[in-house]
Coordinates of C-alpha atoms in Angstrom, one line a residue:
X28 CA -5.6 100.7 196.0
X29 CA -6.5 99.9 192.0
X30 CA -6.4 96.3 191.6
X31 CA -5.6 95.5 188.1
X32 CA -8.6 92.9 186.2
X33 CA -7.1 89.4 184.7
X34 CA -7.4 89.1 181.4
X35 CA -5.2 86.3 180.5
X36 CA -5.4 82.1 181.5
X37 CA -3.4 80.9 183.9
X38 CA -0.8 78.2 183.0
X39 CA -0.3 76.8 179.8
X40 CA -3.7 77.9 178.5
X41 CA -2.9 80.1 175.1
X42 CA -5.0 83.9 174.6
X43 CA -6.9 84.1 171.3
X44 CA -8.8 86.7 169.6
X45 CA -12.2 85.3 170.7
X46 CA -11.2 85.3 174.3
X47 CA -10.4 89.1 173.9
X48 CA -13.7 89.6 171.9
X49 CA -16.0 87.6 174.7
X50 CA -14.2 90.1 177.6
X51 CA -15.3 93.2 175.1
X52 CA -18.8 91.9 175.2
X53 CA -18.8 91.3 178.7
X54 CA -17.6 94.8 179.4
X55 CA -20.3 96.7 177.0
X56 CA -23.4 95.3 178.7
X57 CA -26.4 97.8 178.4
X58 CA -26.9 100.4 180.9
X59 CA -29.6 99.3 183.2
X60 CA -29.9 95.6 182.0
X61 CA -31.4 93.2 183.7
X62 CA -32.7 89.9 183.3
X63 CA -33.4 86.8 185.0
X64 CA -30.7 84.3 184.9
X65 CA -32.6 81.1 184.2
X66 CA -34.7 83.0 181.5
X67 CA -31.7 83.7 179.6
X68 CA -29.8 80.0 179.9
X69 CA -33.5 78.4 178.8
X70 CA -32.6 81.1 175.9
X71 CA -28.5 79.2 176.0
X72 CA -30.4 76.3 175.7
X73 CA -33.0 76.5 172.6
X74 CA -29.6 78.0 170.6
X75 CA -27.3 75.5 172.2
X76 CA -26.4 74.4 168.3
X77 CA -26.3 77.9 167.0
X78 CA -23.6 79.0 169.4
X79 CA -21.3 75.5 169.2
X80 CA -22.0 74.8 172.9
X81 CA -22.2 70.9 173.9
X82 CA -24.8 69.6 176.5
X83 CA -22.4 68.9 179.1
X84 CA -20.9 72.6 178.8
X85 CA -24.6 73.6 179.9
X86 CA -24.5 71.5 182.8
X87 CA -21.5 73.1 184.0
X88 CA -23.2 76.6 183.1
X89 CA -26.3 75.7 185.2
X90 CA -24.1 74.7 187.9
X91 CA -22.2 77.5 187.9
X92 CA -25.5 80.0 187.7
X93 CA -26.7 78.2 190.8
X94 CA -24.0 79.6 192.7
X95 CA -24.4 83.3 192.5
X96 CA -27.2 83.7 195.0
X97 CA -29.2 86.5 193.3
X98 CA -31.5 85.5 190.4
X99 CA -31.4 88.4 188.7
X100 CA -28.5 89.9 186.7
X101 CA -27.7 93.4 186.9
X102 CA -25.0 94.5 184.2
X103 CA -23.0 96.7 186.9
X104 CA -23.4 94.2 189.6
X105 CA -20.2 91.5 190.3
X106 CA -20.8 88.6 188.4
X107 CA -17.8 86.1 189.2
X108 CA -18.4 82.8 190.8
X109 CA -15.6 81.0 192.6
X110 CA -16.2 77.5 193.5
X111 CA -13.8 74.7 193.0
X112 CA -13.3 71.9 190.9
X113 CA -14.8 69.2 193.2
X114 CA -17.8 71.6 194.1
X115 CA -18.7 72.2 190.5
X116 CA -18.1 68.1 190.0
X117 CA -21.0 67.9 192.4
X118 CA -23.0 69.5 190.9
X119 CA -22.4 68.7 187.7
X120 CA -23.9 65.1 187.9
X121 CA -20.5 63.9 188.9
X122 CA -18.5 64.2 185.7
X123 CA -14.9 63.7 185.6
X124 CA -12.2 66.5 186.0
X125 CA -10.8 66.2 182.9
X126 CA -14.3 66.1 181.2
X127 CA -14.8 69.3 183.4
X128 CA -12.5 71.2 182.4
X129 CA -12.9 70.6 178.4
X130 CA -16.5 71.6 179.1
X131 CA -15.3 74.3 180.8
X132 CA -13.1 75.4 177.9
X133 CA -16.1 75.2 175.6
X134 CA -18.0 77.6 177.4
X135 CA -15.0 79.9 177.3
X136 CA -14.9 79.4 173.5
X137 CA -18.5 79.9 173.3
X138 CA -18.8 83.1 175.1
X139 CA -21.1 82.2 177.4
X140 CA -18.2 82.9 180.4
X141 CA -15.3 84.5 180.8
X142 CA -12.0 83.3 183.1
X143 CA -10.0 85.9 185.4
X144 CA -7.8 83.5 187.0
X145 CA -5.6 84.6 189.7
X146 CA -1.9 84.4 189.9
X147 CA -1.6 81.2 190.9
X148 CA -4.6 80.1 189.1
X149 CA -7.0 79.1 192.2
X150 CA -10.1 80.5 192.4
X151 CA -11.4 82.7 195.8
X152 CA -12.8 85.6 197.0
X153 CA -10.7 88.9 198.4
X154 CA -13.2 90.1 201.5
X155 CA -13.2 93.3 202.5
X156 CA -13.5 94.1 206.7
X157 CA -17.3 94.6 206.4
X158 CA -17.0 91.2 205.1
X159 CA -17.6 92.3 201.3
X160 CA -16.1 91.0 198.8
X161 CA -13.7 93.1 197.3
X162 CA -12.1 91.3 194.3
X163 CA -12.8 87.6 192.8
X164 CA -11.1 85.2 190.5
X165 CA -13.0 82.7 189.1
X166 CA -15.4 82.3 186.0
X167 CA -16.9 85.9 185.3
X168 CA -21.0 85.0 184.2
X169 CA -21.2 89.0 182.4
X170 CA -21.8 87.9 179.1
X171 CA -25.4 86.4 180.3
X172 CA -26.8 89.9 180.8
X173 CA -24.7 91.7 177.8
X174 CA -25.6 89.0 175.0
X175 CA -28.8 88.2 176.3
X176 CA -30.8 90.2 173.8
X177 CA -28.6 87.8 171.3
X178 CA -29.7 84.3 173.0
X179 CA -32.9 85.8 172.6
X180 CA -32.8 86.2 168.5
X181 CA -31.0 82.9 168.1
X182 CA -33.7 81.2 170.4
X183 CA -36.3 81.9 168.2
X184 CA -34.6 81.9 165.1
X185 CA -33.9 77.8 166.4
X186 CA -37.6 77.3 167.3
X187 CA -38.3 78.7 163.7
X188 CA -35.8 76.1 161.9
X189 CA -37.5 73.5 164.0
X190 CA -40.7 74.5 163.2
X191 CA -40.1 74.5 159.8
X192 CA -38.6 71.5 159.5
X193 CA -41.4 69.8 161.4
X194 CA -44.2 71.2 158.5
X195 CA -41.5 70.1 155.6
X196 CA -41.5 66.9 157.1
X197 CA -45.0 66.2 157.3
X198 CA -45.5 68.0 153.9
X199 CA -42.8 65.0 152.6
X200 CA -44.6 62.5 154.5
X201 CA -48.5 63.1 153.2
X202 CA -46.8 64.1 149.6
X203 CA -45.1 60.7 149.5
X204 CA -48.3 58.8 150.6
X205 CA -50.5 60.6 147.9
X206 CA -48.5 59.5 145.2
X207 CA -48.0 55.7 146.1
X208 CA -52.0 55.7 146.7
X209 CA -52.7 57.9 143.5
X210 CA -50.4 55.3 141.4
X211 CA -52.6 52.3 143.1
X212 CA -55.3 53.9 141.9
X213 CA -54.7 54.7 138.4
X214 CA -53.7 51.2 138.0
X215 CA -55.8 49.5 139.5
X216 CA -59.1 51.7 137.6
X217 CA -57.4 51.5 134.5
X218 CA -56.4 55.2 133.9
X219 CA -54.5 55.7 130.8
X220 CA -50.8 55.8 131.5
X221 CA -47.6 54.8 132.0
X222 CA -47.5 54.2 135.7
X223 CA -44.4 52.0 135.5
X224 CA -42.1 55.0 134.2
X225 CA -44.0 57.3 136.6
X226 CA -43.3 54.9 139.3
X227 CA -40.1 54.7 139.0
X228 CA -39.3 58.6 138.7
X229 CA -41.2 58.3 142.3
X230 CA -38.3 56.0 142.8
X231 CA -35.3 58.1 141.7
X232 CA -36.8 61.2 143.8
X233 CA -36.7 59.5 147.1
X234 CA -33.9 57.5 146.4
X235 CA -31.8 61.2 146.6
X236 CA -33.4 61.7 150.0
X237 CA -30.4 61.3 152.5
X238 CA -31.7 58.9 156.0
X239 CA -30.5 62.2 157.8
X240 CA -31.2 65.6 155.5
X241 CA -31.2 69.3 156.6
X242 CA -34.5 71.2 155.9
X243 CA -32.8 72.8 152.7
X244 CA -32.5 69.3 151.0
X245 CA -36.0 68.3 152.0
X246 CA -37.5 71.5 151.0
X247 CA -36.1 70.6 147.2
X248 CA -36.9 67.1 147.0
X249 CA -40.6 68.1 148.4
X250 CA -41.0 70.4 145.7
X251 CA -39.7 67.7 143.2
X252 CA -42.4 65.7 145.1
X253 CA -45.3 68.6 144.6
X254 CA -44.6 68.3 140.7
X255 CA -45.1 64.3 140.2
X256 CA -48.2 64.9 142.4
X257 CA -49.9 67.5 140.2
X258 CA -49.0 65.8 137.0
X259 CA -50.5 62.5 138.4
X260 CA -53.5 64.6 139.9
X261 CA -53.6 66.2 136.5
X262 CA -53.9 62.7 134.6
X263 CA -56.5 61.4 136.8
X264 CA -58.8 64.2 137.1
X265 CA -58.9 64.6 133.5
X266 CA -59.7 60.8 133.2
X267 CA -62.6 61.7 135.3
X268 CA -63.8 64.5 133.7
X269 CA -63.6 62.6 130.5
X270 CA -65.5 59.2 132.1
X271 CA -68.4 61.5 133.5
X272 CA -67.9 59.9 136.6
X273 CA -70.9 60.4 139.2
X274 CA -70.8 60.7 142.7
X275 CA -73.3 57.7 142.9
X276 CA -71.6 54.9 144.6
X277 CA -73.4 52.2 142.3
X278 CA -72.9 53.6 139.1
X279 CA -69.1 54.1 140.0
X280 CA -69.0 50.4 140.7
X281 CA -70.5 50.0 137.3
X282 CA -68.3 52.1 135.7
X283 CA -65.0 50.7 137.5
X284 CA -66.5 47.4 136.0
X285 CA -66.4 48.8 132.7
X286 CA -62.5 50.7 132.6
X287 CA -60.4 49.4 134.5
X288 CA -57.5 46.5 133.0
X289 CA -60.6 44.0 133.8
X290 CA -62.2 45.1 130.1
X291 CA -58.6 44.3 129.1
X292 CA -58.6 40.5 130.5
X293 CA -61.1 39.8 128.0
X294 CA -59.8 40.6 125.0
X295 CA -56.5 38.5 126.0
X296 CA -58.1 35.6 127.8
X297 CA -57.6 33.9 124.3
X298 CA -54.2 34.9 124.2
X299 CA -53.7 33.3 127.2
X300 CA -54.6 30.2 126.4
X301 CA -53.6 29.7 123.1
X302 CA -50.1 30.6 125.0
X303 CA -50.7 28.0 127.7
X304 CA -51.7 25.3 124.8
X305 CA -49.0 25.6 123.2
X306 CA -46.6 24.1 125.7
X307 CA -48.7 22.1 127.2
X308 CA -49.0 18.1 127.0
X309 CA -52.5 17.9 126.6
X310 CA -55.7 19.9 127.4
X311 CA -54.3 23.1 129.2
X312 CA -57.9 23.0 131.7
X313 CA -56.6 19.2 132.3
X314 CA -53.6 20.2 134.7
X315 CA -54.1 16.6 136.4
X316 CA -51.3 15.7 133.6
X317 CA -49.0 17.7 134.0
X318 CA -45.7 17.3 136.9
X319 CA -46.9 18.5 141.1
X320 CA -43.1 18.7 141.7
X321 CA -41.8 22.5 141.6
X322 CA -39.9 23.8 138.6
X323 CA -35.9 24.4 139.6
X324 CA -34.9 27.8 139.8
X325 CA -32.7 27.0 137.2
X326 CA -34.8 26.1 134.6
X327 CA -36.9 29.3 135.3
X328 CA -34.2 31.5 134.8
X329 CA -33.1 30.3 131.5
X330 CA -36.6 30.4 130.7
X331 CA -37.4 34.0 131.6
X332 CA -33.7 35.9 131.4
X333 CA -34.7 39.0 131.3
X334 CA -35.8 38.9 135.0
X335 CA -32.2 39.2 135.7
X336 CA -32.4 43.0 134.5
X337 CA -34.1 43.6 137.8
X338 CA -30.9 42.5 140.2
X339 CA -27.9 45.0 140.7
X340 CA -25.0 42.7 139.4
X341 CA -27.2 40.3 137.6
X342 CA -27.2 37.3 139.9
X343 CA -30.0 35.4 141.6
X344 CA -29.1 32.4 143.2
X345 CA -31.8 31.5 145.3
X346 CA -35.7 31.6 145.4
X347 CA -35.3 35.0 147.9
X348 CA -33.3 36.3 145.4
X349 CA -35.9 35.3 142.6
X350 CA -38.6 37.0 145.0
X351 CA -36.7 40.2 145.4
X352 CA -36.8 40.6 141.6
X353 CA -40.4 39.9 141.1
X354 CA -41.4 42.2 143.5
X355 CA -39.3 45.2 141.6
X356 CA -40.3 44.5 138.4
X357 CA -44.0 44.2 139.5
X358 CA -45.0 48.0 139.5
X359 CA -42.7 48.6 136.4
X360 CA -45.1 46.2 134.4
X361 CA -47.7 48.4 136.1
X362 CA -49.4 45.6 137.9
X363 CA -51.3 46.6 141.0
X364 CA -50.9 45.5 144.3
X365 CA -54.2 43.8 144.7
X366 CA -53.9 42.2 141.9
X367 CA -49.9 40.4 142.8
X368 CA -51.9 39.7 146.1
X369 CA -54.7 38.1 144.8
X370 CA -52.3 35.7 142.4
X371 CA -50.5 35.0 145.7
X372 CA -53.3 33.7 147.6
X373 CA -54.2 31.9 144.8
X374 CA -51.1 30.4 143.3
X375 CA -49.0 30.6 146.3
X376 CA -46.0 33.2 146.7
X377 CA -43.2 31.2 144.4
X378 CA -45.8 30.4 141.6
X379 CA -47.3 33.7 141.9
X380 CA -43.5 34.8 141.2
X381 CA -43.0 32.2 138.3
X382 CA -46.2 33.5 136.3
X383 CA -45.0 36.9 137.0
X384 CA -41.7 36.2 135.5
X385 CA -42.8 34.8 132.2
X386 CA -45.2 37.7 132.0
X387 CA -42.4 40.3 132.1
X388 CA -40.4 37.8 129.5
X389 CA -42.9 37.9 127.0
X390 CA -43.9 41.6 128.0
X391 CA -43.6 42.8 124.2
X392 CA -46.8 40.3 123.5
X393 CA -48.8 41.2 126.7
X394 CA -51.0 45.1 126.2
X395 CA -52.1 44.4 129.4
X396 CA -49.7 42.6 132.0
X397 CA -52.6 43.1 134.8
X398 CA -55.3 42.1 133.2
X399 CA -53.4 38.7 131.9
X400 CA -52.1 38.2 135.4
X401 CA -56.1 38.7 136.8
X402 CA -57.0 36.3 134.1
X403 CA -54.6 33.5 135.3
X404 CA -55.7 33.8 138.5
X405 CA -58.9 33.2 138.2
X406 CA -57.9 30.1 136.0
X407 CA -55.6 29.3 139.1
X408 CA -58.6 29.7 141.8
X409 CA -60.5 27.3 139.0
X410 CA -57.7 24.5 139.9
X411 CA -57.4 25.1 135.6
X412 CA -53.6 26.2 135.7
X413 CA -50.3 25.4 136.1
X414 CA -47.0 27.5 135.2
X415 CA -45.6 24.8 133.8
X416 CA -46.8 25.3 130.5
X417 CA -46.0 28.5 130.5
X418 CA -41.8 28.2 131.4
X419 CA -42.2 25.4 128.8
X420 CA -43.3 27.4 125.9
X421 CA -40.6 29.7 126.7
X422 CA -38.1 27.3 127.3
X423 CA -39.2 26.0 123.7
X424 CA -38.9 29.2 121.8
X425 CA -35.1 29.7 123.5
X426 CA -34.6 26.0 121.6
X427 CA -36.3 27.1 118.5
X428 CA -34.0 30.5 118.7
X429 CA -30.8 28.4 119.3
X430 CA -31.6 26.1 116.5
X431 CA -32.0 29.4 114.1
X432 CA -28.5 30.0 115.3
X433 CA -26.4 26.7 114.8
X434 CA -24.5 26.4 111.9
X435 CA -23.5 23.2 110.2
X436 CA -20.7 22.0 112.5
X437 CA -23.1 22.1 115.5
X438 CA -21.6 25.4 116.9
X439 CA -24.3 28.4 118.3
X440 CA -23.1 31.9 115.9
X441 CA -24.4 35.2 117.3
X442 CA -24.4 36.8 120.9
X443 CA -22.7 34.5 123.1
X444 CA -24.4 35.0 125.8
X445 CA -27.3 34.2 124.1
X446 CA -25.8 31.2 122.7
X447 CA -24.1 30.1 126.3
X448 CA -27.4 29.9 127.6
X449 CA -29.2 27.6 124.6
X450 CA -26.2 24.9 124.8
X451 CA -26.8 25.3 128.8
X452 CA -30.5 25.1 128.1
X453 CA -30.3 22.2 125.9
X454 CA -28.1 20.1 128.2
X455 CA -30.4 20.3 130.9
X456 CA -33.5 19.3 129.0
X457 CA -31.9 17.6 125.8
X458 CA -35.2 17.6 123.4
X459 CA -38.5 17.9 123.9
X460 CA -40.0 14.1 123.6
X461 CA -37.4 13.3 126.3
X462 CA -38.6 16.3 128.4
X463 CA -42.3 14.6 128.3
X464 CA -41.0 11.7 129.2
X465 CA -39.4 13.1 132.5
X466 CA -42.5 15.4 133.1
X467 CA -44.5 12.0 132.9
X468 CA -42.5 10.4 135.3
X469 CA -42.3 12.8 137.7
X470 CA -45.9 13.2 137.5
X471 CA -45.9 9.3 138.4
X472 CA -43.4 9.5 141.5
X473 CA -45.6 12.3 142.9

């Protein structure tokens, strides 16, 4: 008697094209194959995302492996498995029917199994007299033994992409930390160069790099990466070459001593105070005169504007705020991080930030913005400065600039910003004797 092989879902379920292709697989397993069942679904499970199978639909797939009783898979043995629903709930960690069967449906579409339901759409066994069984309906597990040269090559082709992945990622990692060392470096030896633009292109790089990228995307922004490297290798080896550095530790020190932005401190340490002097009440070494209270934030800004540059949308409207734009404008001046940190201990965070400020506002009189803040600091360790003078001067010349712009009626001509913030300027501190007059009395109240 020929009994005729189901080749259609029962019930509502529709036939596609795939389904057909899957039972063509099945059917063209090679002659003699075997393999070992649980060698080929570790093989299922390394290519789990190259075949579009979910981690529940291997659950189901491991349950159903585990009940055909042989372990190895012959491609002209019987190959259908039979159990129910609440059996294959069992031992599938419990899951719920309807999660079964959409699990079950992926590993249809997948491939990986193939139906032949019976007419009524249960699943058993037909048994023979010898107790054989003679024809099943259930979930037909063929297409382990005819694709599993395939699970093979996608396997490895998966632990390749890993693999790769893995070395691009800890090329990005070591790439990035090179560059934000080298930068340090050349700013704080004083290598030739303008480390704020080269900062920020360091910026723009990673700011392209997605949180989650494929390997593609990180291969090209580590490549981007590999270029600012060399070019900032480039510039400090040949500053090397052209020092005649030696590999003696105490003639580097000496040497350090002699190029880096400290050489530069020198030269401006008269800037510096003729700057200080000039908006200060008195002596600018004598800071015992001039106010303890802190400056508001308000007076700071319309002392040193341009700060604002460093804020998406323009706004700062508290001292965090105020911080936040420091701190980004910091390595675009090209001042190092030991030397912000050594104006922090020694000023204190908020002055620090203040001083840091007015340097960026005057940044067109200042060659060296890390030398002049090293210079300050050492003035600050000395108890010899306050930034008081400083927003002062500055708060002086935006007087001096509005007065250049009044015309005869009293009314500010030019850019109105510009010209909002000297009327708003000169409302808060009116004129400059009355300003000494306030400093002097909060100086007394203190």
């Amino acid at each position: 008697m020929q009994t005729h092989t189901a080749t259609t879902p029962f019930g509502r379920r529709p036939m596609s094209l795939g389904m057909i292709a899957s039972q063509v697989t099945a059917q063209n397993a090679p002659e003699g194959a075997t393999v070992h069942k649980w060698h080929v679904f570790r093989d299922i499970k390394e290519a789990r995302l190259a075949l579009g199978a979910t981690d529940r639909a291997l659950a189901i797939l491991d349950a159903l492996l585990s009940f055909h009783p042989e372990t190895a898979f012959y491609g002209d043995s019987a190959l259908i498995v039979w159990p129910s629903n609440e059996q294959l709930i069992g031992r599938a960690n419990g899951m719920s029917p309807a999660t079964l069967r959409r699990h079950l449906a992926n590993l249809v579409d997948c491939g990986l199994i193939v139906r032949r339901d019976s007419p009524n759409g249960k699943r058993y066994a037909r048994k023979g007299q010898g107790g054989e069984v003679e024809h099943a309906y259930g979930f037909d597990l063929s297409p382990i033994v005819a694709r599993a040269g395939e699970f093979k090559e996608l396997a490895e082709a998966m632990r390749a992409e890993k693999k790769a992945y893995k070395v691009v990622k800890e090329r990005l990692t070591i790439c990035r930390r090179d560059i934000v060392k080298m930068i340090e470096t050349g700013i704080e030896e004083g290598v030739p160069g303008n480390w704020g633009n080269v900062h920020l292109t360091y910026q723009g790089i990673i700011g392209r790099l997605p949180r989650t990228a494929p390997r593609q995307v990180l291969e090209a922004v580590a490549a981007e990466l590999d270029d600012l490297w060399q070019q900032i290798r480039d510039v400090l080896e040949s500053f090397i070459k052209s020092t005649n550095l030696n590999a003696n530790e105490s003639q580097t020190e000496r040497h350090i001593q002699n190029s880096n932005s400290e050489t530069k401190i020198e030269s401006e340490s008269g800037l510096g105070s003729k700057e200080e002097a000039s908006g200060s009440a008195g002596e600018t070494d004598n800071v015992r005169s001039l106010p303890k209270r802190e400056l508001p934030l308000s007076i700071v800004l319309d002392a040193c504007p341009n700060i604002l540059w460093m804020v998406k949308g323009g706004g700062i409207r508290s001292w965090r705020d105020f911080l936040a734009a420091v701190e980004t404008a910091r390595p675009v001046m090209g001042i190092s991080p030991s030397a912000w940190e050594d104006a922090r201990v020694a000023m204190g965070e908020q002055q620090a930030a203040i001083t840091l400020a007015a340097i960026y506002q005057k940044g067109d009189q200042i060659k060296s913005p890390g030398g002049y803040l090293r210079n300050l600091t050492d003035r600050a360790k000395e108890r010899k400065f306050s930034v008081w003078p400083m927003i002062m001067a500055l708060v002086r010349a935006e007087l001096d600039a509005g007065k250049a712009l009044k015309r005869g009626d009293g009314e500010v001509e030019g850019d109105q910003h510009v010209a909002e913030r000297v009327i708003r300027t000169e409302q808060r501190l009116e004129v400059s004797d009355a300003l000494r007059k306030t400093m002097a009395k909060w100086d007394k109240e203190s």
